[in-house]
């Protein structure tokens, strides 16, 4: 049997395997399992990042509270204002200072309130994610069991096809099989196609001069665009 016929026969059987693989990849069992797994893979990192951010904001809040208390303490300087005025002190100077201190306190208080709000929202988001993570962990165990059972039925079918492919592979040159497997891994399928009017029947790319010569000589060539194997139908 020629390499072309062997390759076509191999591809026909392989298409059955590919069909099962695609069915499995688009199944609800796989989707539920893979989504839960993906979520649980990313969740710890997200929770850790949120926790670190919360600690950072808490430190910022403590600094603001400390700053507020320190500035508030300076108001004690105005407790004996009446005595200072009676002693001839400039009341306008003290009023100006008191106003500036009051403005600073208002500004810091505003920052504190805004930060407290952000911290509260971040905590709610953290708790929501934490609860969801616990919930998905329970779902994952269920989805995993369902998917493993589903996979068993598909694996049995796939193993039968793989056994047949192994027998057919004996008729292919090692380098041809290796090239076929590489193209398959790159999601190229079908891998071997007929030429139509000196063009690839899949992408329409015209063959090069050397490609036309190979085809004319009954050999296989490769499409320079989609990289499929091309042959001339007899």
Coordinates of C-alpha atoms in Angstrom, one line a residue:
X1 CA 0.0 0.0 0.0
X2 CA 1.4 3.4 -1.0
X3 CA 2.1 6.0 1.7
X4 CA -0.7 8.2 0.4
X5 CA -3.3 5.4 0.8
X6 CA -1.9 4.4 4.2
X7 CA -2.1 8.0 5.4
X8 CA -5.6 8.4 4.1
X9 CA -6.7 5.2 5.9
X10 CA -4.9 6.3 9.1
X11 CA -6.6 9.7 8.9
X12 CA -10.1 8.2 8.4
X13 CA -9.7 6.2 11.6
X14 CA -8.1 9.1 13.4
X15 CA -11.1 11.3 12.5
X16 CA -13.2 9.0 14.7
X17 CA -10.9 9.6 17.6
X18 CA -10.9 13.4 17.0
X19 CA -14.7 13.4 17.0
X20 CA -14.8 11.7 20.4
X21 CA -12.2 14.2 21.7
X22 CA -14.2 17.1 20.5
X23 CA -17.4 15.7 22.0
X24 CA -15.7 15.3 25.3
X25 CA -14.2 18.8 25.2
X26 CA -17.6 20.4 24.6
X27 CA -19.6 18.2 27.0
X28 CA -21.3 19.6 30.0
X29 CA -19.4 17.2 32.2
X30 CA -16.1 18.6 31.0
X31 CA -17.3 22.2 31.1
X32 CA -18.5 22.0 34.7
X33 CA -15.3 20.1 35.8
X34 CA -12.9 22.4 34.0
X35 CA -14.6 25.6 35.2
X36 CA -14.6 24.6 38.8
X37 CA -11.0 23.4 38.6
X38 CA -9.9 26.7 36.9
X39 CA -11.8 28.7 39.6
X40 CA -10.2 26.8 42.5
X41 CA -6.7 27.1 40.9
X42 CA -7.0 30.9 40.8
X43 CA -9.0 31.5 44.0
X44 CA -6.1 31.1 46.5
X45 CA -4.0 33.7 44.7
X46 CA -6.9 36.1 44.5
X47 CA -7.7 35.7 48.2
X48 CA -4.1 36.2 49.2
X49 CA -3.9 39.4 47.1
X50 CA -7.1 40.7 48.6
X51 CA -5.9 39.9 52.1
X52 CA -2.5 41.7 51.5
X53 CA -4.4 44.7 50.1
X54 CA -6.7 44.7 53.2
X55 CA -3.6 44.7 55.5
X56 CA -2.1 47.6 53.5
X57 CA -5.3 49.6 53.8
X58 CA -5.6 48.9 57.5
X59 CA -2.1 50.2 58.1
X60 CA -3.0 53.3 56.1
X61 CA -6.1 53.8 58.2
X62 CA -4.1 53.5 61.4
X63 CA -1.6 56.1 60.2
X64 CA -4.5 58.5 59.3
X65 CA -6.1 57.9 62.7
X66 CA -2.8 58.6 64.4
X67 CA -2.3 61.8 62.4
X68 CA -5.8 62.9 63.3
X69 CA -5.2 62.4 67.0
X70 CA -1.9 64.2 66.8
X71 CA -3.4 67.3 65.1
X72 CA -6.4 67.1 67.4
X73 CA -4.0 67.3 70.4
X74 CA -2.8 70.7 69.1
X75 CA -6.3 72.1 69.9
X76 CA -5.3 72.0 73.6
X77 CA -3.1 75.0 72.9
X78 CA -6.3 77.0 72.6
X79 CA -7.9 75.9 75.9
X80 CA -6.4 79.0 77.6
X81 CA -7.2 81.4 74.7
X82 CA -9.2 83.8 77.0
X83 CA -6.2 84.2 79.3
X84 CA -3.9 84.8 76.3
X85 CA -6.2 87.4 74.8
X86 CA -6.5 89.1 78.2
X87 CA -2.7 89.1 78.3
X88 CA -2.6 91.1 75.0
X89 CA -2.3 88.2 72.5
X90 CA -3.5 88.7 68.9
X91 CA -6.9 87.0 68.7
X92 CA -6.8 86.9 64.8
X93 CA -3.6 84.9 64.8
X94 CA -5.1 82.2 67.0
X95 CA -8.4 82.2 65.1
X96 CA -6.5 81.7 61.8
X97 CA -4.5 78.8 63.4
X98 CA -7.6 77.2 64.8
X99 CA -9.3 77.5 61.4
X100 CA -6.4 75.8 59.6
X101 CA -6.3 73.0 62.2
X102 CA -10.0 72.5 61.8
X103 CA -9.7 72.3 58.0
X104 CA -6.9 69.8 58.4
X105 CA -9.0 67.7 60.7
X106 CA -12.0 67.8 58.3
X107 CA -9.7 66.8 55.4
X108 CA -8.2 63.8 57.3
X109 CA -11.6 62.8 58.7
X110 CA -12.9 62.7 55.1
X111 CA -9.9 60.5 54.1
X112 CA -10.6 58.2 57.0
X113 CA -14.3 57.9 56.1
X114 CA -13.5 57.2 52.5
X115 CA -10.9 54.6 53.4
X116 CA -13.2 52.9 55.9
X117 CA -15.8 52.6 53.1
X118 CA -13.2 51.0 50.7
X119 CA -12.1 48.6 53.5
X120 CA -15.7 47.6 54.2
X121 CA -16.4 47.0 50.5
X122 CA -13.1 45.0 50.1
X123 CA -14.0 42.9 53.1
X124 CA -17.4 42.2 51.6
X125 CA -15.8 41.2 48.3
X126 CA -13.3 39.0 50.2
X127 CA -16.0 37.2 52.2
X128 CA -18.1 36.7 49.0
X129 CA -15.1 35.1 47.2
X130 CA -14.3 33.0 50.3
X131 CA -17.9 31.7 50.5
X132 CA -17.9 31.0 46.7
X133 CA -14.6 29.1 47.0
X134 CA -16.1 26.9 49.7
X135 CA -19.2 26.3 47.6
X136 CA -17.2 25.5 44.5
X137 CA -14.9 23.1 46.4
X138 CA -18.0 21.0 47.2
X139 CA -19.2 21.3 43.6
X140 CA -15.8 20.3 42.3
X141 CA -15.8 17.0 44.1
X142 CA -19.2 16.3 42.6
X143 CA -18.2 17.5 39.1
X144 CA -15.0 15.6 39.2
X145 CA -16.7 12.3 40.0
X146 CA -19.3 12.8 37.2
X147 CA -16.6 13.7 34.7
X148 CA -14.3 10.8 35.7
X149 CA -17.3 8.4 35.1
X150 CA -18.1 10.1 31.8
X151 CA -14.4 9.9 30.8
X152 CA -14.3 6.1 31.5
X153 CA -17.0 5.5 28.8
X154 CA -15.1 7.7 26.3
X155 CA -11.7 6.2 27.1
X156 CA -13.0 2.8 26.3
X157 CA -14.0 3.9 22.9
X158 CA -10.8 5.9 22.4
X159 CA -8.6 2.9 23.4
X160 CA -10.2 0.7 20.7
X161 CA -9.5 3.4 18.1
X162 CA -6.0 3.9 19.3
X163 CA -5.3 0.1 19.0
X164 CA -6.5 0.3 15.4
X165 CA -4.3 3.4 14.7
X166 CA -1.3 1.6 16.2
X167 CA -1.7 -1.2 13.6
X168 CA -2.2 1.3 10.8
X169 CA 0.9 3.3 11.9
X170 CA 3.1 0.3 11.0
X171 CA 2.4 1.1 7.3
X172 CA 3.7 4.6 7.7
X173 CA 7.2 5.9 7.6
X174 CA 8.3 7.1 11.1
X175 CA 9.0 10.6 9.7
X176 CA 5.6 10.8 8.0
X177 CA 3.8 9.7 11.2
X178 CA 5.9 12.2 13.3
X179 CA 4.9 15.0 10.9
X180 CA 1.3 14.0 11.0
X181 CA 1.2 14.0 14.8
X182 CA 2.9 17.4 14.9
X183 CA 0.2 18.8 12.5
X184 CA -2.6 17.2 14.6
X185 CA -1.2 18.8 17.7
X186 CA -1.4 22.2 16.0
X187 CA -5.1 21.6 15.4
X188 CA -4.8 21.0 11.7
X189 CA -7.4 18.6 10.4
X190 CA -7.9 17.0 8.0
X191 CA -4.2 16.7 7.6
X192 CA -4.0 15.2 4.1
X193 CA -6.2 16.6 1.4
X194 CA -6.5 16.3 -2.4
X195 CA -5.3 19.0 -4.8
X196 CA -7.8 20.7 -7.0
X197 CA -6.6 22.6 -10.1
X198 CA -3.1 22.9 -8.6
X199 CA -4.5 24.5 -5.4
X200 CA -5.0 23.3 -1.8
X201 CA -8.6 22.1 -1.6
X202 CA -8.9 23.5 1.9
X203 CA -7.4 27.0 1.8
X204 CA -7.2 27.6 -1.9
X205 CA -3.4 28.4 -2.0
X206 CA -1.8 27.7 -5.3
X207 CA 1.0 25.2 -5.3
X208 CA 4.6 26.3 -5.9
X209 CA 6.5 25.0 -8.9
X210 CA 8.3 22.4 -6.8
X211 CA 4.9 21.4 -5.3
X212 CA 3.3 20.9 -8.7
X213 CA 6.3 18.8 -9.7
X214 CA 5.9 16.5 -6.7
X215 CA 2.2 16.1 -7.3
X216 CA 2.8 15.4 -10.9
X217 CA 5.2 12.7 -9.9
X218 CA 2.6 11.1 -7.5
X219 CA 4.3 12.4 -4.4
X220 CA 2.9 14.2 -1.4
X221 CA 3.7 17.9 -1.0
X222 CA 2.9 20.4 1.7
X223 CA 0.6 23.5 1.4
X224 CA 2.8 26.6 2.1
X225 CA -0.2 28.3 3.7
X226 CA -2.1 25.9 5.9
X227 CA 0.7 23.2 6.0
X228 CA -1.6 20.3 5.1
X229 CA -0.3 17.3 3.2
X230 CA -1.5 17.5 -0.4
X231 CA -1.9 14.7 -3.0
X232 CA -3.4 14.1 -6.4
X233 CA -6.5 11.9 -6.5
X234 CA -6.2 9.0 -9.0

